[in-house]
Structures are given as structure tokens and as C-alpha cells.
Short mmCIF file of C-alpha atoms and ligand atoms in Angstrom, two decimals:
data_model
loop_
_atom_site.label_atom_id
_atom_site.label_comp_id
_atom_site.label_asym_id
_atom_site.label_seq_id
_atom_site.Cartn_x
_atom_site.Cartn_y
_atom_site.Cartn_z
CA UNK A 299 8.12 -0.29 12.35
CA UNK A 300 8.39 -2.77 15.16
CA UNK A 301 10.98 -4.68 13.28
CA UNK A 302 13.62 -5.62 15.75
CA UNK A 303 15.38 -8.02 13.55
CA UNK A 304 15.57 -8.72 9.97
CA UNK A 305 17.41 -11.46 8.24
CA UNK A 306 17.52 -12.68 4.70
CA UNK A 307 17.93 -16.35 4.06
CA UNK A 308 19.65 -16.74 0.76
CA UNK A 309 20.80 -20.29 0.26
CA UNK A 310 21.22 -22.69 3.01
CA UNK A 311 22.14 -20.21 5.59
CA UNK A 312 20.88 -19.34 8.70
CA UNK A 313 21.23 -17.44 11.78
CA UNK A 314 20.01 -17.91 15.27
CA UNK A 315 18.97 -14.85 17.13
CA UNK A 316 19.26 -14.18 20.77
CA UNK A 317 16.86 -11.70 22.18
CA UNK A 318 16.28 -12.78 25.73
CA UNK A 319 17.08 -15.78 27.80
CA UNK A 320 14.95 -18.65 26.62
CA UNK A 321 11.88 -19.43 28.61
CA UNK A 322 8.64 -21.08 27.75
CA UNK A 323 6.49 -19.17 25.31
CA UNK A 324 3.18 -20.17 23.86
CA UNK A 325 2.53 -20.30 20.15
CA UNK A 326 -0.95 -18.84 20.08
CA UNK A 327 -1.79 -18.97 16.40
CA UNK A 328 -0.36 -19.39 12.92
CA UNK A 329 -1.74 -17.08 10.27
CA UNK A 330 -1.04 -16.96 6.54
CA UNK A 331 -1.75 -14.41 3.83
CA UNK A 332 -1.00 -14.88 0.16
CA UNK A 333 -0.59 -11.90 -2.15
CA UNK A 334 0.34 -11.89 -5.83
CA UNK A 335 4.02 -11.15 -5.12
CA UNK A 336 4.61 -12.47 -1.65
CA UNK A 337 3.24 -14.71 1.05
CA UNK A 338 3.41 -13.87 4.73
CA UNK A 339 3.21 -16.33 7.59
CA UNK A 340 2.78 -14.97 11.12
CA UNK A 341 3.38 -16.95 14.31
CA UNK A 342 1.69 -15.30 17.29
CA UNK A 343 3.69 -15.73 20.50
CA UNK A 344 3.05 -14.99 24.16
CA UNK A 345 6.48 -13.35 24.46
CA UNK A 346 9.86 -12.95 22.76
CA UNK A 347 11.81 -16.01 21.71
CA UNK A 348 14.95 -17.05 19.90
CA UNK A 349 14.27 -18.28 16.44
CA UNK A 350 16.08 -19.52 13.41
CA UNK A 351 15.01 -19.73 9.81
CA UNK A 352 16.35 -22.27 7.36
CA UNK A 353 15.71 -22.47 3.64
CA UNK A 354 16.11 -26.03 2.28
CA UNK A 355 16.03 -27.42 -1.23
CA UNK A 356 14.83 -30.63 -2.90
CA UNK A 357 12.09 -30.31 -1.98
CA UNK A 358 11.92 -26.56 -1.42
CA UNK A 359 10.91 -25.76 2.13
CA UNK A 360 11.40 -23.27 4.93
CA UNK A 361 11.97 -24.42 8.49
CA UNK A 362 11.31 -22.04 11.37
CA UNK A 363 12.48 -23.17 14.82
CA UNK A 364 11.32 -21.28 17.88
CA UNK A 365 13.27 -22.09 21.04
CA UNK A 366 11.39 -23.07 24.17
CA UNK A 367 8.03 -22.62 22.51
CA UNK A 368 4.93 -24.77 22.70
CA UNK A 369 1.77 -24.75 20.70
CA UNK A 370 -0.97 -23.47 23.02
CA UNK A 371 -4.05 -25.64 23.42
CA UNK A 372 -6.18 -22.66 22.43
CA UNK A 373 -4.35 -22.31 19.11
CA UNK A 374 -6.57 -23.03 16.16
CA UNK A 375 -5.48 -25.60 13.62
CA UNK A 376 -2.85 -25.38 10.94
CA UNK A 377 -3.60 -22.90 8.16
CA UNK A 378 -4.02 -24.31 4.68
CA UNK A 379 -1.35 -23.67 2.11
CA UNK A 380 -1.80 -20.68 -0.20
CA UNK A 381 0.39 -18.58 -2.47
CA UNK A 382 4.00 -19.68 -2.24
CA UNK A 383 3.17 -22.18 0.52
CA UNK A 384 1.90 -25.59 -0.52
CA UNK A 385 1.35 -26.89 2.98
CA UNK A 386 2.12 -26.11 6.60
CA UNK A 387 3.40 -28.61 9.17
CA UNK A 388 4.14 -28.23 12.88
CA UNK A 389 6.03 -30.31 15.40
CA UNK A 390 7.78 -30.17 18.78
CA UNK A 391 11.32 -31.38 19.27
CA UNK A 392 12.26 -33.37 22.40
CA UNK A 393 14.42 -30.40 23.46
CA UNK A 394 11.32 -28.26 23.74
CA UNK A 395 11.48 -26.31 20.50
CA UNK A 396 8.57 -25.56 18.25
CA UNK A 397 9.13 -26.25 14.57
CA UNK A 398 7.12 -24.91 11.67
CA UNK A 399 7.77 -26.33 8.20
CA UNK A 400 6.45 -24.52 5.14
CA UNK A 401 6.50 -26.67 2.02
CA UNK A 402 7.00 -24.34 -0.91
CA UNK A 403 5.34 -24.35 -4.28
CA UNK A 404 8.46 -22.92 -5.93
CA UNK A 405 11.99 -21.71 -5.11
CA UNK A 406 11.76 -18.44 -3.27
CA UNK A 407 13.52 -16.03 -0.91
CA UNK A 408 12.65 -16.05 2.78
CA UNK A 409 13.03 -13.42 5.47
CA UNK A 410 12.03 -13.49 9.12
CA UNK A 411 11.78 -10.95 11.91
CA UNK A 412 10.21 -10.52 15.31
CA UNK A 413 7.53 -7.86 15.67
CA UNK A 414 6.76 -6.26 19.00
CA UNK A 415 3.17 -5.86 20.27
CA UNK A 416 0.87 -3.28 18.71
CA UNK A 417 -2.75 -2.35 19.29
CA UNK A 418 -4.02 -5.56 17.72
CA UNK A 419 -1.40 -8.25 18.23
CA UNK A 420 1.23 -9.32 20.73
CA UNK A 421 4.72 -10.58 19.91
CA UNK A 422 4.87 -12.36 16.59
CA UNK A 423 7.38 -13.91 14.29
CA UNK A 424 6.86 -12.93 10.71
CA UNK A 425 8.13 -14.98 7.78
CA UNK A 426 7.97 -13.26 4.39
CA UNK A 427 8.31 -15.37 1.27
CA UNK A 428 8.72 -13.72 -2.05
CA UNK A 429 10.69 -13.52 -5.23
CA UNK A 430 13.29 -10.78 -4.98
CA UNK A 431 13.07 -7.73 -7.22
CA UNK A 432 10.29 -8.97 -9.40
CA UNK A 433 9.93 -6.20 -11.91
CA UNK A 434 6.37 -5.15 -12.53
CA UNK A 435 5.64 -4.73 -16.17
CA UNK A 436 4.24 -1.33 -17.05
CA UNK A 437 0.72 -1.61 -18.35
CA UNK A 438 0.29 -0.93 -22.05
CA UNK A 439 -2.42 1.51 -22.96
CA UNK A 440 -5.32 -0.49 -24.31
CA UNK A 441 -7.69 1.80 -26.15
CA UNK A 442 -5.32 4.62 -26.95
CA UNK A 443 -4.03 5.16 -30.43
CA UNK A 444 -0.28 4.85 -30.67
CA UNK A 445 0.32 8.56 -30.21
CA UNK A 446 -1.69 8.99 -27.01
CA UNK A 447 -1.39 7.04 -23.79
CA UNK A 448 -3.86 6.19 -21.04
CA UNK A 449 -3.55 7.88 -17.67
CA UNK A 450 -2.59 5.47 -14.93
CA UNK A 451 -4.14 5.97 -11.51
CA UNK A 452 -2.74 3.93 -8.63
CA UNK A 453 -5.55 3.13 -6.21
CA UNK A 454 -4.18 2.14 -2.83
CA UNK A 455 -6.42 0.38 -0.30
CA UNK A 456 -4.84 1.05 3.10
CA UNK A 457 -3.72 -1.73 5.48
CA UNK A 458 -4.49 -5.41 4.77
CA UNK A 459 -3.50 -8.85 5.99
CA UNK A 460 -2.25 -8.78 9.55
CA UNK A 461 -2.80 -5.02 9.69
CA UNK A 462 -6.56 -4.48 10.06
CA UNK A 463 -6.29 -0.68 10.28
CA UNK A 464 -8.86 1.02 12.49
CA UNK A 465 -11.66 -1.09 13.92
CA UNK A 466 -15.17 0.23 14.53
CA UNK A 467 -17.18 -0.39 17.67
CA UNK A 468 -19.13 -3.12 15.91
CA UNK A 469 -16.04 -4.84 14.61
CA UNK A 470 -15.91 -3.34 11.10
CA UNK A 471 -12.31 -3.43 9.92
CA UNK A 472 -10.83 -0.53 7.97
CA UNK A 473 -8.86 -2.89 5.71
CA UNK A 474 -12.10 -4.48 4.44
CA UNK A 475 -14.14 -1.37 3.77
CA UNK A 476 -11.29 0.52 2.12
CA UNK A 477 -10.61 -2.43 -0.19
CA UNK A 478 -14.28 -2.42 -1.21
CA UNK A 479 -14.15 1.32 -1.91
CA UNK A 480 -10.84 0.99 -3.77
CA UNK A 481 -12.22 -1.77 -6.00
CA UNK A 482 -15.31 0.28 -6.74
CA UNK A 483 -13.14 3.30 -7.56
CA UNK A 484 -10.96 1.20 -9.86
CA UNK A 485 -14.05 -0.09 -11.71
CA UNK A 486 -15.26 3.43 -12.30
CA UNK A 487 -11.87 4.64 -13.49
CA UNK A 488 -11.51 1.66 -15.83
CA UNK A 489 -14.91 2.39 -17.31
CA UNK A 490 -13.60 5.76 -18.51
CA UNK A 491 -11.91 6.12 -21.87
CA UNK A 492 -8.28 7.10 -21.46
CA UNK A 493 -7.88 6.05 -17.82
CA UNK A 494 -6.61 2.90 -16.25
CA UNK A 495 -6.62 2.00 -12.55
CA UNK A 496 -3.96 -0.10 -10.87
CA UNK A 497 -4.71 -1.50 -7.40
CA UNK A 498 -1.66 -1.62 -5.12
CA UNK A 499 -3.48 -4.30 -3.09
CA UNK A 500 -6.12 -6.55 -4.65
CA UNK A 501 -6.97 -8.74 -1.66
CA UNK A 502 -6.58 -9.19 2.07
CA UNK A 503 -2.82 -9.26 2.37
CA UNK A 504 -0.10 -7.06 3.74
CA UNK A 505 1.82 -4.71 1.43
CA UNK A 506 4.64 -2.60 2.94
CA UNK A 507 4.23 1.13 2.35
CA UNK A 508 7.36 1.45 0.22
CA UNK A 509 6.15 -1.43 -1.96
CA UNK A 510 2.89 0.42 -2.58
CA UNK A 511 4.88 3.41 -3.82
CA UNK A 512 7.16 1.13 -5.85
CA UNK A 513 4.20 -0.49 -7.57
CA UNK A 514 2.81 2.89 -8.51
CA UNK A 515 6.17 3.92 -9.92
CA UNK A 516 6.61 0.63 -11.80
CA UNK A 517 3.30 1.31 -13.52
CA UNK A 518 4.35 4.91 -14.21
CA UNK A 519 1.28 6.18 -12.38
CA UNK A 520 0.09 9.72 -13.01
CA UNK A 521 -1.69 9.87 -9.65
CA UNK A 522 -1.65 7.91 -6.41
CA UNK A 523 -4.82 7.78 -4.30
CA UNK A 524 -4.68 6.04 -0.93
CA UNK A 525 -8.02 5.10 0.64
CA UNK A 526 -8.53 4.94 4.42
CA UNK A 527 -11.22 5.17 7.10
CA UNK A 528 -9.67 6.46 10.29
CA UNK A 529 -10.72 6.28 13.91
CA UNK A 530 -10.58 8.90 16.63
CA UNK A 531 -11.30 8.75 20.35
CA UNK A 532 -14.23 11.16 20.14
CA UNK A 533 -16.87 8.97 18.51
CA UNK A 534 -19.07 11.93 17.64
CA UNK A 535 -16.58 13.14 15.01
CA UNK A 536 -17.42 12.26 11.42
CA UNK A 537 -16.78 13.35 7.84
CA UNK A 538 -14.14 12.88 5.15
CA UNK A 539 -10.71 14.52 4.93
CA UNK A 540 -8.11 14.63 2.18
CA UNK A 541 -4.37 14.80 2.86
CA UNK A 542 -1.30 15.54 0.82
CA UNK A 543 2.35 15.32 1.88
CA UNK A 544 3.62 18.19 4.03
CA UNK A 545 6.69 20.20 3.02
CA UNK A 546 8.50 18.70 6.00
CA UNK A 547 7.71 15.20 4.77
CA UNK A 548 8.97 16.13 1.31
CA UNK A 549 12.23 17.49 2.74
CA UNK A 550 12.85 14.30 4.72
CA UNK A 551 12.27 12.22 1.63
CA UNK A 552 14.58 14.39 -0.47
CA UNK A 553 17.46 13.74 1.93
CA UNK A 554 16.77 10.04 1.72
CA UNK A 555 16.77 10.01 -2.09
CA UNK A 556 19.97 12.05 -2.22
CA UNK A 557 21.68 9.82 0.31
CA UNK A 558 20.70 6.65 -1.53
CA UNK A 559 20.91 7.76 -5.09
CA UNK A 560 24.10 5.93 -5.87
CA UNK A 561 22.54 2.59 -5.05
CA UNK A 562 19.15 3.30 -6.49
CA UNK A 563 18.10 2.73 -10.04
CA UNK A 564 14.84 4.65 -9.60
CA UNK A 565 14.25 7.55 -11.90
CA UNK A 566 12.75 10.82 -10.77
CA UNK A 567 10.35 11.98 -13.45
CA UNK A 568 12.31 9.85 -15.92
CA UNK A 569 15.69 11.33 -14.93
CA UNK A 570 18.39 9.33 -13.16
CA UNK A 571 19.96 11.11 -10.20
CA UNK A 572 22.88 8.78 -9.72
CA UNK A 573 25.18 10.42 -12.27
CA UNK A 574 24.46 13.98 -11.16
CA UNK A 575 26.57 16.00 -8.75
CA UNK A 576 25.04 16.94 -5.39
CA UNK A 577 23.79 20.36 -6.38
CA UNK A 578 22.21 19.31 -9.65
CA UNK A 579 20.64 16.22 -8.11
CA UNK A 580 19.04 18.23 -5.33
CA UNK A 581 17.79 20.88 -7.75
CA UNK A 582 16.22 18.24 -10.00
CA UNK A 583 14.65 16.50 -7.04
CA UNK A 584 13.34 19.76 -5.62
CA UNK A 585 11.77 20.73 -8.94
CA UNK A 586 10.11 17.36 -9.24
CA UNK A 587 8.81 17.43 -5.67
CA UNK A 588 7.44 20.97 -6.00
CA UNK A 589 5.60 20.08 -9.19
CA UNK A 590 4.20 16.93 -7.57
CA UNK A 591 3.10 18.74 -4.42
CA UNK A 592 1.36 21.45 -6.45
CA UNK A 593 -0.42 18.87 -8.56
CA UNK A 594 -1.31 16.89 -5.41
CA UNK A 595 -2.87 20.00 -3.87
CA UNK A 596 -4.97 20.81 -6.94
CA UNK A 597 -6.11 17.20 -7.40
CA UNK A 598 -6.88 16.84 -3.68
CA UNK A 599 -9.01 20.01 -3.76
CA UNK A 600 -11.10 18.52 -6.57
CA UNK A 601 -11.64 15.31 -4.65
CA UNK A 602 -12.46 17.13 -1.41
CA UNK A 603 -14.96 19.28 -3.27
CA UNK A 604 -16.76 16.20 -4.58
CA UNK A 605 -16.74 14.53 -1.16
CA UNK A 606 -18.32 17.67 0.30
CA UNK A 607 -21.09 17.42 -2.32
CA UNK A 608 -21.64 13.78 -1.41
CA UNK A 609 -21.74 14.17 2.37
CA UNK A 610 -19.89 15.56 5.36
CA UNK A 611 -16.29 16.74 5.29
CA UNK A 612 -14.47 17.18 8.55
CA UNK A 613 -12.33 20.11 7.40
CA UNK A 614 -12.98 22.26 4.35
CA UNK A 615 -9.31 22.49 3.35
CA UNK A 616 -6.86 19.90 2.11
CA UNK A 617 -4.73 18.76 5.07
CA UNK A 618 -0.99 18.18 5.10
CA UNK A 619 0.83 15.42 6.93
CA UNK A 620 3.97 13.31 6.73
CA UNK A 621 2.29 10.16 5.51
CA UNK A 622 4.93 7.80 4.24
CA UNK A 623 2.84 6.45 1.40
CA UNK A 624 2.52 9.96 -0.12
CA UNK A 625 6.27 10.49 -0.44
CA UNK A 626 6.88 9.60 -4.09
CA UNK A 627 8.82 12.65 -5.33
CA UNK A 628 7.40 12.47 -8.85
CA UNK A 629 3.86 11.11 -8.50
CA UNK A 630 1.12 13.47 -7.30
CA UNK A 631 -0.35 11.69 -4.29
CA UNK A 632 -3.26 12.06 -1.90
CA UNK A 633 -4.68 10.15 1.02
CA UNK A 634 -8.46 10.14 1.44
CA UNK A 635 -9.86 9.46 4.89
CA UNK A 636 -13.29 8.57 3.57
CA UNK A 637 -14.99 8.58 6.98
CA UNK A 638 -14.45 7.91 10.68
CA UNK A 639 -15.01 4.26 11.31
CA UNK A 640 -15.06 5.19 15.03
CA UNK A 641 -18.33 7.07 14.51
CA UNK A 642 -21.14 4.49 14.89
CA UNK A 643 -23.27 5.95 12.11
CA UNK A 644 -20.35 6.18 9.70
CA UNK A 645 -19.27 2.66 10.63
CA UNK A 646 -22.72 1.38 9.74
CA UNK A 647 -22.73 3.29 6.43
CA UNK A 648 -19.22 2.19 5.50
CA UNK A 649 -20.41 -1.41 5.50
CA UNK A 650 -23.05 -0.82 2.85
CA UNK A 651 -22.17 -1.21 -0.84
CA UNK A 652 -24.36 1.81 -1.61
CA UNK A 653 -22.30 4.09 0.59
CA UNK A 654 -19.02 2.58 -0.59
CA UNK A 655 -20.14 3.31 -4.15
CA UNK A 656 -21.11 6.86 -3.23
CA UNK A 657 -17.65 7.56 -1.80
CA UNK A 658 -15.93 5.91 -4.77
CA UNK A 659 -18.07 7.96 -7.17
CA UNK A 660 -17.12 11.21 -5.43
CA UNK A 661 -13.40 10.40 -5.52
CA UNK A 662 -13.68 9.32 -9.15
CA UNK A 663 -15.46 12.54 -10.12
CA UNK A 664 -12.74 14.60 -8.40
CA UNK A 665 -10.01 12.68 -10.24
CA UNK A 666 -11.88 13.06 -13.52
CA UNK A 667 -12.33 16.83 -13.03
CA UNK A 668 -8.68 17.28 -12.11
CA UNK A 669 -7.37 15.49 -15.19
CA UNK A 670 -9.78 17.18 -17.59
CA UNK A 671 -8.68 20.55 -16.21
CA UNK A 672 -4.97 19.59 -16.15
CA UNK A 673 -4.43 16.86 -18.73
CA UNK A 674 -0.83 15.65 -19.02
CA UNK A 675 0.54 16.12 -22.52
CA UNK A 676 0.46 13.12 -24.81
CA UNK A 677 -2.49 11.47 -23.10
CA UNK A 678 -5.81 10.44 -24.54
CA UNK A 679 -7.46 12.66 -21.91
CA UNK A 680 -5.56 15.66 -23.29
CA UNK A 681 -7.15 14.96 -26.70
CA UNK A 682 -10.60 14.44 -25.20
CA UNK A 683 -10.35 17.54 -23.02
CA UNK A 684 -9.57 19.62 -26.11
CA UNK A 685 -12.39 18.04 -28.07
CA UNK A 686 -14.84 18.66 -25.22
CA UNK A 687 -13.86 22.23 -24.54
CA UNK A 688 -16.34 24.78 -25.80
CA UNK A 689 -13.82 27.23 -27.14
CA UNK A 690 -14.42 28.05 -30.77
CA UNK A 691 -12.47 26.12 -33.33
CA UNK A 692 -10.57 28.68 -35.34
CA UNK A 693 -9.14 26.53 -38.01
CA UNK A 694 -9.49 22.93 -38.97
CA UNK A 695 -7.88 21.37 -41.96
CA UNK A 696 -10.70 18.93 -42.59
CA UNK A 697 -13.39 21.57 -42.38
CA UNK A 698 -16.11 18.97 -42.74
CA UNK A 699 -17.68 19.74 -39.39
CA UNK A 700 -16.46 16.55 -37.79
CA UNK A 701 -16.19 17.08 -34.06
CA UNK A 702 -12.77 15.66 -33.28
CA UNK A 703 -13.52 12.16 -32.07
ZN1 LIG B 810 -5.85 3.85 7.64
#
């Protein structure tokens, strides 16, 4: 991902990076996003530049120096502090360097790297501020009696922060509409007994793909649903699609897990791989992946079915692709392209809360149907599914005609 350089600033350190001979570059803008776990500051540049990052204490602050850079006249003002950043200051040194000082609200780790141009932005220096390895606390089931747990559904709004996702002809940004749909979906899930939604992104900030997966795993999610609204050159194309991970994507991920298992503390389906020999580890991983892919397929079919009832689907079958965010080996995962934001009519609809709610309702119904048909053991839904099923009750100890719950 465009990351040419990556450096961690632990204590007082720092490194200076040489990419190209120094020449004058413009600082075009400073942007800042604050998320719950990290804060990102982006410095937009007209070209590549040497930079150095320094973490200083008493008071806590980060100093970013960009060689031979000048703040462009067109640059908008200094962003206000948010998240880990209390305030932002800028200055020029006599030697022609641009200096950005971030006053920190608390001690923190800092990392910087240069990103190369993409469809939306040119060269930019990215400074990530965050606490390292903050462990997310698994959510405790709220309504469930002690012997039955709530299902956890990770709802993942695609893109965010400096990554707007696809952009419609009238300027609608994918990151905004998918967050609205994700929030609506989470509300509906949370309104159900025995289910709990966890948003991997709750605002307009950037979350790396692996962090989205990590958050789902930290919450011990039973299902991961990523929400998107794609674009395509042919603006006449419309309709929803649902994707799961392809076998090829699963194989790639398996090699990665096996290669890294000695350094990783992650568990696959509750089992540690790091003390297993190669053969056993790969068998365990393969079993887990196969079970997850099967479950993903069945759940995705339910969701696609509901989307077809609610409107247009582009293809009547579940699609397979190597989407990174679907690669958790032990969490059934799907990616829903709710609509084509490139289609003018769909773009217009995607902006309306009514249509967002309609899409969220369809996805929710699909998730509901899947779990009632395939309830994981030990969950509240497993109890409810049994109580709701119409099969005759052959024997009950109470015999008083009470209908379960
Ligand atoms: Zn997307």
C-alpha cells in the first residue's frame, strides 16, 4: 500500500530519510483525523521530500521536519487539535525547512511514512499517533443468562478518513454513505435479543484493513460484514453484490499465518498454532478456514437473497474475491457492495436515509435468517431458535405448557 517508508519513533530517536535530492516542495494542506485508538495527521506535498520525525517529552510533542518545503499560499489554515493532538503549530526554519509541531494530549507512539499519489491525493507524509497494542476488551453479553452468550457481529464501514472510497458524479463519498448504512445496521442488530453489533469504524477516520480484522477478533465476532458502495466505469451498471473470500485468497493467508505463527499470539478458533508442528498447524488452519468459508457462503447467500427482495442485484450468485478484509481464518466474513455509487440514480438513492435504512434492513434480515438457521452452540439465539421452531415438543419436564421463554 503506497508505503515507501515506515519508521517507528520510540523514545527520543529519530531518523532522517533520503528519498530524492532536496528541492523545493509545497506543503499544500494539513489534515487531521481522530479515531478512538489512533490519530492520523496528513501533510499533503507537491512532491517527495526528506523528512524526520522526533518524539519529545515534557511536554509531550511530535516534531515533523520536511526539508526544503514551504507552506503554499493556497494551503488552508492549521487544523484544530483532536484525539491525541492538543494543538498543531507550523513554522519555517531559516534553512528552508518546514516544521510541524503536534502538541500531544498524552504520551504516545508515533510513526511516519511517505505515501505516493493515488486517485485522490498526491504525495503525502502521514504521521500516525497511537498507543501500541491496546488490547480491546471483549464485550460481555448483556441480556444473556450466564449459560448463553450473545452473538457478536462486526459491522465494518469501508474506507474512512483520508480514504474516501469511490466518489459519485455528484460528489457523494463512499466512506460517508457506508458509515450511515453500517450505523443503521448496527442499530437494528442491537435491537435484537441475543445479538450485539460492533462497529470497526465509528466515525470518519482511517482504520487499516488488518486492524479491522483484529478488532473483530478481539471482540470474538461470530460474523464480519463489510459495507461498501463501489464504482465502475460504465455508469449504467447498478445493483448490489455480495462477496466472500476466494480459495486463492484463503491459501495466501494460510501461508502467512503459518510463516508468522511463532511470533503471533493470535488464536485460530481458540487454538494456538505456535506450539504445533508444521503439519498439525496447517491441518488445523485448513479446517478452520474451510469451516469459515462454508459459513461465509451460506450467510452471504441469505444476505444476497434479502438484497434481491429489496431491489436490484447485479449478479444472482455470491461472488468470490481476494479481499484482504475477508481473510480472518476463523470468522465467517462477507463484503456487501450495497450499490454502485457511479450510477447516478443509485448515487442519489444512497444519500437518502430511507434507502440507507432499506439496505441495512435487508442485510440485517439476511444475518438474522442465517443465524436462526445455523445458531452457534451456547448462544442465546440457539435457545431462541429452538423455542421458535415448530417441531413438536416430545417431552418436557415442566409439562405446564410454558413455551420456553
Ligand atoms: Zn469500497
